[in-house]
PDB file of C-alpha atoms and ligand atoms in Angstrom:
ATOM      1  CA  UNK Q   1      -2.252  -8.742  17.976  1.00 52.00           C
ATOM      2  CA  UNK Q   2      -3.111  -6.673  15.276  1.00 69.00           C
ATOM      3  CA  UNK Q   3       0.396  -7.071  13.085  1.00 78.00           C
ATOM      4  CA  UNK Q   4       0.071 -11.290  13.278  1.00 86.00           C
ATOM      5  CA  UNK Q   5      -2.095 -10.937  10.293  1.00 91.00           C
ATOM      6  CA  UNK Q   6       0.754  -9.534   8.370  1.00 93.00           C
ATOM      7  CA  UNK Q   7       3.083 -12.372   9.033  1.00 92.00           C
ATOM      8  CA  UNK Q   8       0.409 -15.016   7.372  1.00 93.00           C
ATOM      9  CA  UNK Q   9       1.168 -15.982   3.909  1.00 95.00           C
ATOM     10  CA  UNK Q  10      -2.696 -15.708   3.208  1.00 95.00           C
ATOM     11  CA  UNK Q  11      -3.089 -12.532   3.629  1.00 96.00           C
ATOM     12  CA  UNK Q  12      -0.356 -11.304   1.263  1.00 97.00           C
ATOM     13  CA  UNK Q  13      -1.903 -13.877  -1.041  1.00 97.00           C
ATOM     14  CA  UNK Q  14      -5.301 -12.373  -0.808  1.00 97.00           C
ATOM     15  CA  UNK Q  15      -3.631  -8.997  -1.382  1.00 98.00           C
ATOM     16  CA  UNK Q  16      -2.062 -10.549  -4.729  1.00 98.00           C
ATOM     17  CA  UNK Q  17      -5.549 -11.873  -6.203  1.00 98.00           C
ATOM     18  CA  UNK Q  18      -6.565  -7.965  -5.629  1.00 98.00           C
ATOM     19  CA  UNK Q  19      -3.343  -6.686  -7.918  1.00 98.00           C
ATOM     20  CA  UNK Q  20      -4.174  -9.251 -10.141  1.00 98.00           C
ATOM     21  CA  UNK Q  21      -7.495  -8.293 -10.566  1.00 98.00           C
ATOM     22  CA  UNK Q  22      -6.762  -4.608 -11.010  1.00 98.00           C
ATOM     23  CA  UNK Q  23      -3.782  -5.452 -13.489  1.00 98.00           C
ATOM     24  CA  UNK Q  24      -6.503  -7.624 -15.828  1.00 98.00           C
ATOM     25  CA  UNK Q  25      -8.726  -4.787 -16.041  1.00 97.00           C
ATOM     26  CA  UNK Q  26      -5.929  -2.328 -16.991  1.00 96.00           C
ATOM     27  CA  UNK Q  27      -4.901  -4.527 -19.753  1.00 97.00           C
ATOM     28  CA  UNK Q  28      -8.190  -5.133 -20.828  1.00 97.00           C
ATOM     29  CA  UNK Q  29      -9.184  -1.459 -21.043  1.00 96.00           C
ATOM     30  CA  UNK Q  30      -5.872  -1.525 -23.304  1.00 96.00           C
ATOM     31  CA  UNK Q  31      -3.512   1.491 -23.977  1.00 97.00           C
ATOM     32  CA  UNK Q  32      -5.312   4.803 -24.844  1.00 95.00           C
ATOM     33  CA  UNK Q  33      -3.818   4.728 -28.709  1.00 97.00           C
ATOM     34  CA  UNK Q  34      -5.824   1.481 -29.108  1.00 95.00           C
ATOM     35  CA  UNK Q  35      -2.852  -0.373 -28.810  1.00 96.00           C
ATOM     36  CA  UNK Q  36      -2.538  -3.925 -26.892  1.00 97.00           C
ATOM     37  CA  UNK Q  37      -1.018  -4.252 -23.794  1.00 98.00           C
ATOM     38  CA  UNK Q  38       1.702  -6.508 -22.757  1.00 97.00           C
ATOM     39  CA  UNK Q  39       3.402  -7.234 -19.779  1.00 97.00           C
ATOM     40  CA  UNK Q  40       6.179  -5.423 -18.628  1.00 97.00           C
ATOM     41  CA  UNK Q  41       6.494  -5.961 -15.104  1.00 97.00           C
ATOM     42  CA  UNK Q  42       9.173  -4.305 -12.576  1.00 95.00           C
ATOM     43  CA  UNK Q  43      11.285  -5.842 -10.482  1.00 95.00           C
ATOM     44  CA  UNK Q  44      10.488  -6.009  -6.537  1.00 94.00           C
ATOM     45  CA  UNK Q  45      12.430  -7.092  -3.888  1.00 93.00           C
ATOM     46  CA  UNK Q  46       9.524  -6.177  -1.337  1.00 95.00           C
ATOM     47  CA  UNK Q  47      10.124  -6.350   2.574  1.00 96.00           C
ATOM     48  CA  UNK Q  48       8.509  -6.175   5.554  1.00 96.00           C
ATOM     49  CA  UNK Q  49       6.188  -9.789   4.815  1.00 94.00           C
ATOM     50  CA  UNK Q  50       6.935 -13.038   5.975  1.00 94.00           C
ATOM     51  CA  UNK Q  51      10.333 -14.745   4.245  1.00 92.00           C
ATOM     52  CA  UNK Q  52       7.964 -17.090   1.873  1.00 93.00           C
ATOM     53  CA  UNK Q  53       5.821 -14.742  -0.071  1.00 95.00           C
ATOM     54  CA  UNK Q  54       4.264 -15.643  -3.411  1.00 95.00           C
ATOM     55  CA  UNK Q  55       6.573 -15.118  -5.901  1.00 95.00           C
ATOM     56  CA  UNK Q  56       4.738 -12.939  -7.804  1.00 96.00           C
ATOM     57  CA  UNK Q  57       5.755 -10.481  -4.998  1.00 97.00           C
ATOM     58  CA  UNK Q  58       8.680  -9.763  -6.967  1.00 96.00           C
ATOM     59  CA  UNK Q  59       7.166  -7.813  -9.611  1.00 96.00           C
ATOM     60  CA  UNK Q  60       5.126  -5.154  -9.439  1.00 96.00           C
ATOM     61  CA  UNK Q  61       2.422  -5.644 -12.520  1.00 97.00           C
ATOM     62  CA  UNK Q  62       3.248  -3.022 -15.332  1.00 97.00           C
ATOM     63  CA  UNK Q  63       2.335  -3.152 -19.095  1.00 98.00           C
ATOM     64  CA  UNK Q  64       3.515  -1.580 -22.396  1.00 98.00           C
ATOM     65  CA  UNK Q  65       1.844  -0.976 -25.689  1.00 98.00           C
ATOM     66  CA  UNK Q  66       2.390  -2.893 -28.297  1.00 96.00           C
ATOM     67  CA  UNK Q  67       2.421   0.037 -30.819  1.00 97.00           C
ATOM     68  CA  UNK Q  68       5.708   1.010 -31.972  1.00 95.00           C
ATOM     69  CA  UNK Q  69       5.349   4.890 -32.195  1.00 96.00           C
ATOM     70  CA  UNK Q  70       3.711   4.580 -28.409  1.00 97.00           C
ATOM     71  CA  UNK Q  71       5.239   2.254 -26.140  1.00 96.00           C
ATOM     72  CA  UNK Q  72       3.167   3.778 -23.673  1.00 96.00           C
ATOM     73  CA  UNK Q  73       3.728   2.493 -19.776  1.00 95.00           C
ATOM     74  CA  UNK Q  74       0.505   1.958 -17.874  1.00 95.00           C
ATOM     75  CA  UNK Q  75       1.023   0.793 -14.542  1.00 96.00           C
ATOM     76  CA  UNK Q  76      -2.351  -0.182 -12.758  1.00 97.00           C
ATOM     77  CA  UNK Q  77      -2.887   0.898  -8.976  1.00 97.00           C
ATOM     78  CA  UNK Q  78      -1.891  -1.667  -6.260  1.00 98.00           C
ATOM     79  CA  UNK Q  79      -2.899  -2.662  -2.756  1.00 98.00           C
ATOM     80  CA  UNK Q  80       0.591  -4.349  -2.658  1.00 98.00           C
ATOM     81  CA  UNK Q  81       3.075  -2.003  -3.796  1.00 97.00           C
ATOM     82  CA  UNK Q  82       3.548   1.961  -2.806  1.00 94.00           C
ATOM     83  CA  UNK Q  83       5.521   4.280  -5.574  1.00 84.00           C
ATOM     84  CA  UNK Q  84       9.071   2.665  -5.557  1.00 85.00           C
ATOM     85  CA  UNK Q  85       8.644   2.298  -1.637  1.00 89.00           C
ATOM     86  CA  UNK Q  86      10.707  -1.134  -1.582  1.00 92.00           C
ATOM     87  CA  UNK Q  87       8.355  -1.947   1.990  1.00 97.00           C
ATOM     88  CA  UNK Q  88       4.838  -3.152   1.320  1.00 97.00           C
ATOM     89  CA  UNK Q  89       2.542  -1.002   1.355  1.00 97.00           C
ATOM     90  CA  UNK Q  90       0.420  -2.793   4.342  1.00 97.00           C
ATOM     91  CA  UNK Q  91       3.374  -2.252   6.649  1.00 97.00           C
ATOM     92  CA  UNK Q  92       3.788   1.259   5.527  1.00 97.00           C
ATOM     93  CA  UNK Q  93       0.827   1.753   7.144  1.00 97.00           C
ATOM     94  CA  UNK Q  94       0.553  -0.597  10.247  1.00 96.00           C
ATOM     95  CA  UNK Q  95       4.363   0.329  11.460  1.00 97.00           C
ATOM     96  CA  UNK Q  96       3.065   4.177  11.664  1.00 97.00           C
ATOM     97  CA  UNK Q  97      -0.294   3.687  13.051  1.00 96.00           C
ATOM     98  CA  UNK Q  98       1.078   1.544  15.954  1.00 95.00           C
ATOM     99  CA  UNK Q  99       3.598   4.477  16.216  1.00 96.00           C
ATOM    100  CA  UNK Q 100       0.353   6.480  17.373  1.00 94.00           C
ATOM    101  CA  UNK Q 101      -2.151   6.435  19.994  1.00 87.00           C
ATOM    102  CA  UNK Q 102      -1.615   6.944  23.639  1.00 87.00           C
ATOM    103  CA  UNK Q 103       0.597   4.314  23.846  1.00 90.00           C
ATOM    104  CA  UNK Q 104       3.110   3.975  20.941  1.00 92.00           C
ATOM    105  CA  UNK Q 105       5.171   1.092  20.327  1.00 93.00           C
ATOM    106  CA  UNK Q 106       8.270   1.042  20.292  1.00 95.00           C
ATOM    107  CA  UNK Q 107      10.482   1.818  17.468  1.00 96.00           C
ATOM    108  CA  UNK Q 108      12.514  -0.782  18.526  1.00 95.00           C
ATOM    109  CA  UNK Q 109      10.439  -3.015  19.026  1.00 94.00           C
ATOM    110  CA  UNK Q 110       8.842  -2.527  15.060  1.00 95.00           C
ATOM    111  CA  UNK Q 111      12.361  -2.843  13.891  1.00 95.00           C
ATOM    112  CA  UNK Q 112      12.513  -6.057  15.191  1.00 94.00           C
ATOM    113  CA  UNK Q 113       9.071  -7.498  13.908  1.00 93.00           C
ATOM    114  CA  UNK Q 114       9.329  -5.537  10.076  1.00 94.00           C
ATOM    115  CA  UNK Q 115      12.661  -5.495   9.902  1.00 94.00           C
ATOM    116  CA  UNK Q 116      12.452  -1.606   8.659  1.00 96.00           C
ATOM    117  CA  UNK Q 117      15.356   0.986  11.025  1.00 96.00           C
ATOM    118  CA  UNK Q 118      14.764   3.390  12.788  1.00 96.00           C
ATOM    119  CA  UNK Q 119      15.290   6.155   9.993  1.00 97.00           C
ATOM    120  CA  UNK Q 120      13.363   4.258   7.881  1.00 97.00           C
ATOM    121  CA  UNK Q 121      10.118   4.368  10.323  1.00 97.00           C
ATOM    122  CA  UNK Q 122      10.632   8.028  10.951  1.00 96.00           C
ATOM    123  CA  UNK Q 123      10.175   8.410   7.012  1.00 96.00           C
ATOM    124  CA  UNK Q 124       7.084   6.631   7.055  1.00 96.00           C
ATOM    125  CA  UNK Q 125       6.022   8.717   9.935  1.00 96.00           C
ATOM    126  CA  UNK Q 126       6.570  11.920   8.092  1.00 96.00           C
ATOM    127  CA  UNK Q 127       4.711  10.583   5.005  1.00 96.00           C
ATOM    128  CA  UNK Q 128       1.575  10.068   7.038  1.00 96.00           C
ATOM    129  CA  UNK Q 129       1.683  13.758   8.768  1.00 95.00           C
ATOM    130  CA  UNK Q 130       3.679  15.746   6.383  1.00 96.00           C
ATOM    131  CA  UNK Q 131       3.157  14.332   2.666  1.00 95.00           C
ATOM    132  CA  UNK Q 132      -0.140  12.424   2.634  1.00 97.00           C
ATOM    133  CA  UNK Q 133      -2.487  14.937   3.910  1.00 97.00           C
ATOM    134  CA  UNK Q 134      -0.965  17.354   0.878  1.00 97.00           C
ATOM    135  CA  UNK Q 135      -1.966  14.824  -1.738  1.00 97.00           C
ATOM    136  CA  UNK Q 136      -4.340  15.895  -4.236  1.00 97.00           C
ATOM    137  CA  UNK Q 137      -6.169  12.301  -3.765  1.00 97.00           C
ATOM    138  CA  UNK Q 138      -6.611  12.934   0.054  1.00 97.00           C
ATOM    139  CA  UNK Q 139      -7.768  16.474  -0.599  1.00 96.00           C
ATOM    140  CA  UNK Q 140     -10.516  14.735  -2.572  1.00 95.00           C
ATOM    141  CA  UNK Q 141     -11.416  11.580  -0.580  1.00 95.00           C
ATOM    142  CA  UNK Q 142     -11.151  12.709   2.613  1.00 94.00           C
ATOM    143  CA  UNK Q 143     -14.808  14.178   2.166  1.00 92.00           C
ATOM    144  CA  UNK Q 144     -16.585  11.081   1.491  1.00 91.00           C
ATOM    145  CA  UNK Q 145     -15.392   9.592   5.176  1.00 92.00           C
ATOM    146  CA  UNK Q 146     -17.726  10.478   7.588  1.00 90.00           C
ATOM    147  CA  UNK Q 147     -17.161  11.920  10.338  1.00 91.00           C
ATOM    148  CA  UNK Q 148     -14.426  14.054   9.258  1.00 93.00           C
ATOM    149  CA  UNK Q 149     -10.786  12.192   9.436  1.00 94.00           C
ATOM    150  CA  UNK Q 150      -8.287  14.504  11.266  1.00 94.00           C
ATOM    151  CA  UNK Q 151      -5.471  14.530   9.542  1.00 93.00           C
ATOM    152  CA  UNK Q 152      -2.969  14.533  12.803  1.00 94.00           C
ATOM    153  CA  UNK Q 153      -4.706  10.997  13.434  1.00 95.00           C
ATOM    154  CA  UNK Q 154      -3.486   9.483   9.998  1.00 96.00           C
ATOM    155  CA  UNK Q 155      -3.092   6.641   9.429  1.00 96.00           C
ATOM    156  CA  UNK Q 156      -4.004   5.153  12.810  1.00 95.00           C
ATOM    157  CA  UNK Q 157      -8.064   6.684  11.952  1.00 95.00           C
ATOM    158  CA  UNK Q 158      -7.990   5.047   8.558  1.00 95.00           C
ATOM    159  CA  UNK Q 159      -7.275   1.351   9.803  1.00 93.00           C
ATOM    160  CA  UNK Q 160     -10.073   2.056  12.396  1.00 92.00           C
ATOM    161  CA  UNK Q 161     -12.427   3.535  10.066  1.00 92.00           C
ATOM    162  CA  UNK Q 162     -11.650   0.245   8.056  1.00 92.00           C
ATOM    163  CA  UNK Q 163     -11.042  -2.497  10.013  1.00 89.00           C
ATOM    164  CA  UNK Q 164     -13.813  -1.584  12.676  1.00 78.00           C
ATOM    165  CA  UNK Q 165     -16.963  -4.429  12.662  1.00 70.00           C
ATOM    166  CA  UNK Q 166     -14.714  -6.706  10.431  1.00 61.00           C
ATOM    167  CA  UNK Q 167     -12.732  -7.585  13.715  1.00 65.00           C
ATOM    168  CA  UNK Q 168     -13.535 -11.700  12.533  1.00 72.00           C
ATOM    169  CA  UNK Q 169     -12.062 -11.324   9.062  1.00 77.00           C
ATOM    170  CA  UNK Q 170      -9.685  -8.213   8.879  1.00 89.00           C
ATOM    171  CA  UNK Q 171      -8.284  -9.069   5.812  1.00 92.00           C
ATOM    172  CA  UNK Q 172     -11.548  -7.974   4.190  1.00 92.00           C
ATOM    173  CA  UNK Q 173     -11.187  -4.316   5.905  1.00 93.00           C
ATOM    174  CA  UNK Q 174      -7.283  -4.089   4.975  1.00 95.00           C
ATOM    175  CA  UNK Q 175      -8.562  -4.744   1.269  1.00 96.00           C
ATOM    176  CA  UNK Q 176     -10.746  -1.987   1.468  1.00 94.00           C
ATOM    177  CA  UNK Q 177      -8.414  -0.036   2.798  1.00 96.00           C
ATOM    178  CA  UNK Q 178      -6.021  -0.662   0.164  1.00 97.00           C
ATOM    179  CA  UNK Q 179      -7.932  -0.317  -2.530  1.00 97.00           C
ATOM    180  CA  UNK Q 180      -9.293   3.172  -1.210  1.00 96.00           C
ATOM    181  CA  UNK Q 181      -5.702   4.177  -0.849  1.00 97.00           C
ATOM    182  CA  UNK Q 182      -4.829   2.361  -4.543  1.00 97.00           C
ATOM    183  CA  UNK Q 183      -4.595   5.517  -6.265  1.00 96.00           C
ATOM    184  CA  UNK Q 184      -1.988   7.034  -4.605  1.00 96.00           C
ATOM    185  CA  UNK Q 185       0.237   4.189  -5.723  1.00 95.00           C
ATOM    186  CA  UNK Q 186       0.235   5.225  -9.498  1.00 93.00           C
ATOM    187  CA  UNK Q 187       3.043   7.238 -10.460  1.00 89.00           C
ATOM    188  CA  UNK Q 188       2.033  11.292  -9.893  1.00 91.00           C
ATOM    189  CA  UNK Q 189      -0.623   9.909  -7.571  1.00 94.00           C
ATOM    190  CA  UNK Q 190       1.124  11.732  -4.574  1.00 93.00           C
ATOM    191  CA  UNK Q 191       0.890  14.863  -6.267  1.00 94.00           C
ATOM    192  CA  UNK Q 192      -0.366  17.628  -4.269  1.00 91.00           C
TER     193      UNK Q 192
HETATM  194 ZN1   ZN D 201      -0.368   2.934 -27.071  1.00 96.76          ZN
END
């Protein structure tokens, strides 16, 4: 059962490690004035995980230069967090892909294990057909996957593109996957 993974602790906790990792190298790179970076993070009330999630799920890592006449934001990419999508990013993706294929689940069904409506699902559906393949990043990226990823088959193709041969330890493809996808979660990183 492909969504059990998402309901273990572990894997959101391997998915944190990742942010953190990305969020040290932003800060380290430091603002583009020169300036230091301190942490400013946003509030997250995230949903769609299991009830006890690390509580560093409730911020979304975010920094702010020091410098007074900059007070830049730089907010590093995520595997965890999409835009201001308050449903992790993970179940973004699962909850459409199972949506796909010959046989679909059910949106009831989804409801009931994510906790996300029906309306909500339907959005996430339409991001995947209608927004996504318009992004600038996918425009780019989608030439370095081999064969060619039809865009009607996102984002059911991407999880098997990823998760395929890693079928003992699937965390390690969903990390991939995330990270591949990490720049769209920047702000403007869904431009098209
Ligand atoms: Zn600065």
């Amino acid at each position: 059962m492909v969504h059990r993974l998402l309901q273990q602790v572990t894997f959101w906790t391997a998915l944190l490690s990742l942010d953190q990792e990305l969020a040290a190298k932003a800060r380290q790179a430091g603002c583009s004035c020169g300036g230091v970076l301190h942490r400013a993070d946003f509030l997250r009330k995230p949903r769609g995980g299991p009830p006890d999630l690390p509580a560093e799920y409730c911020y979304r890592f975010s920094f702010c230069c020091n410098r007074e006449d900059c007070r830049k934001r730089v907010t590093p990419p995520s595997v965890r967090f999409l835009d201001r999508k308050v449903y992790l990013h993970a179940v973004i993706i699962l909850v459409a892909a199972l949506r796909q294929g010959p046989t679909p689940r059910r949106v009831r069904e989804l409801s009931k294990l994510f906790g996300a409506d029906r309306r909500t699902i339907v959005r996430w559906q339409i991001f995947w057909k209608e927004q996504f393949p318009q992004t600038a990043f996918w425009k780019v990226t989608r030439g370095f996957l081999l064969p060619a990823v039809d865009a009607a088959s996102l984002p059911l193709e991407l999880l098997r593109r990823f998760l395929f041969g890693h079928d003992s330890d699937p965390t390690s493809g969903w990390k991939k996957l995330l990270l591949f996808l990490s720049p769209i979660t920047v702000t403007g990183g869904l431009k098209s």
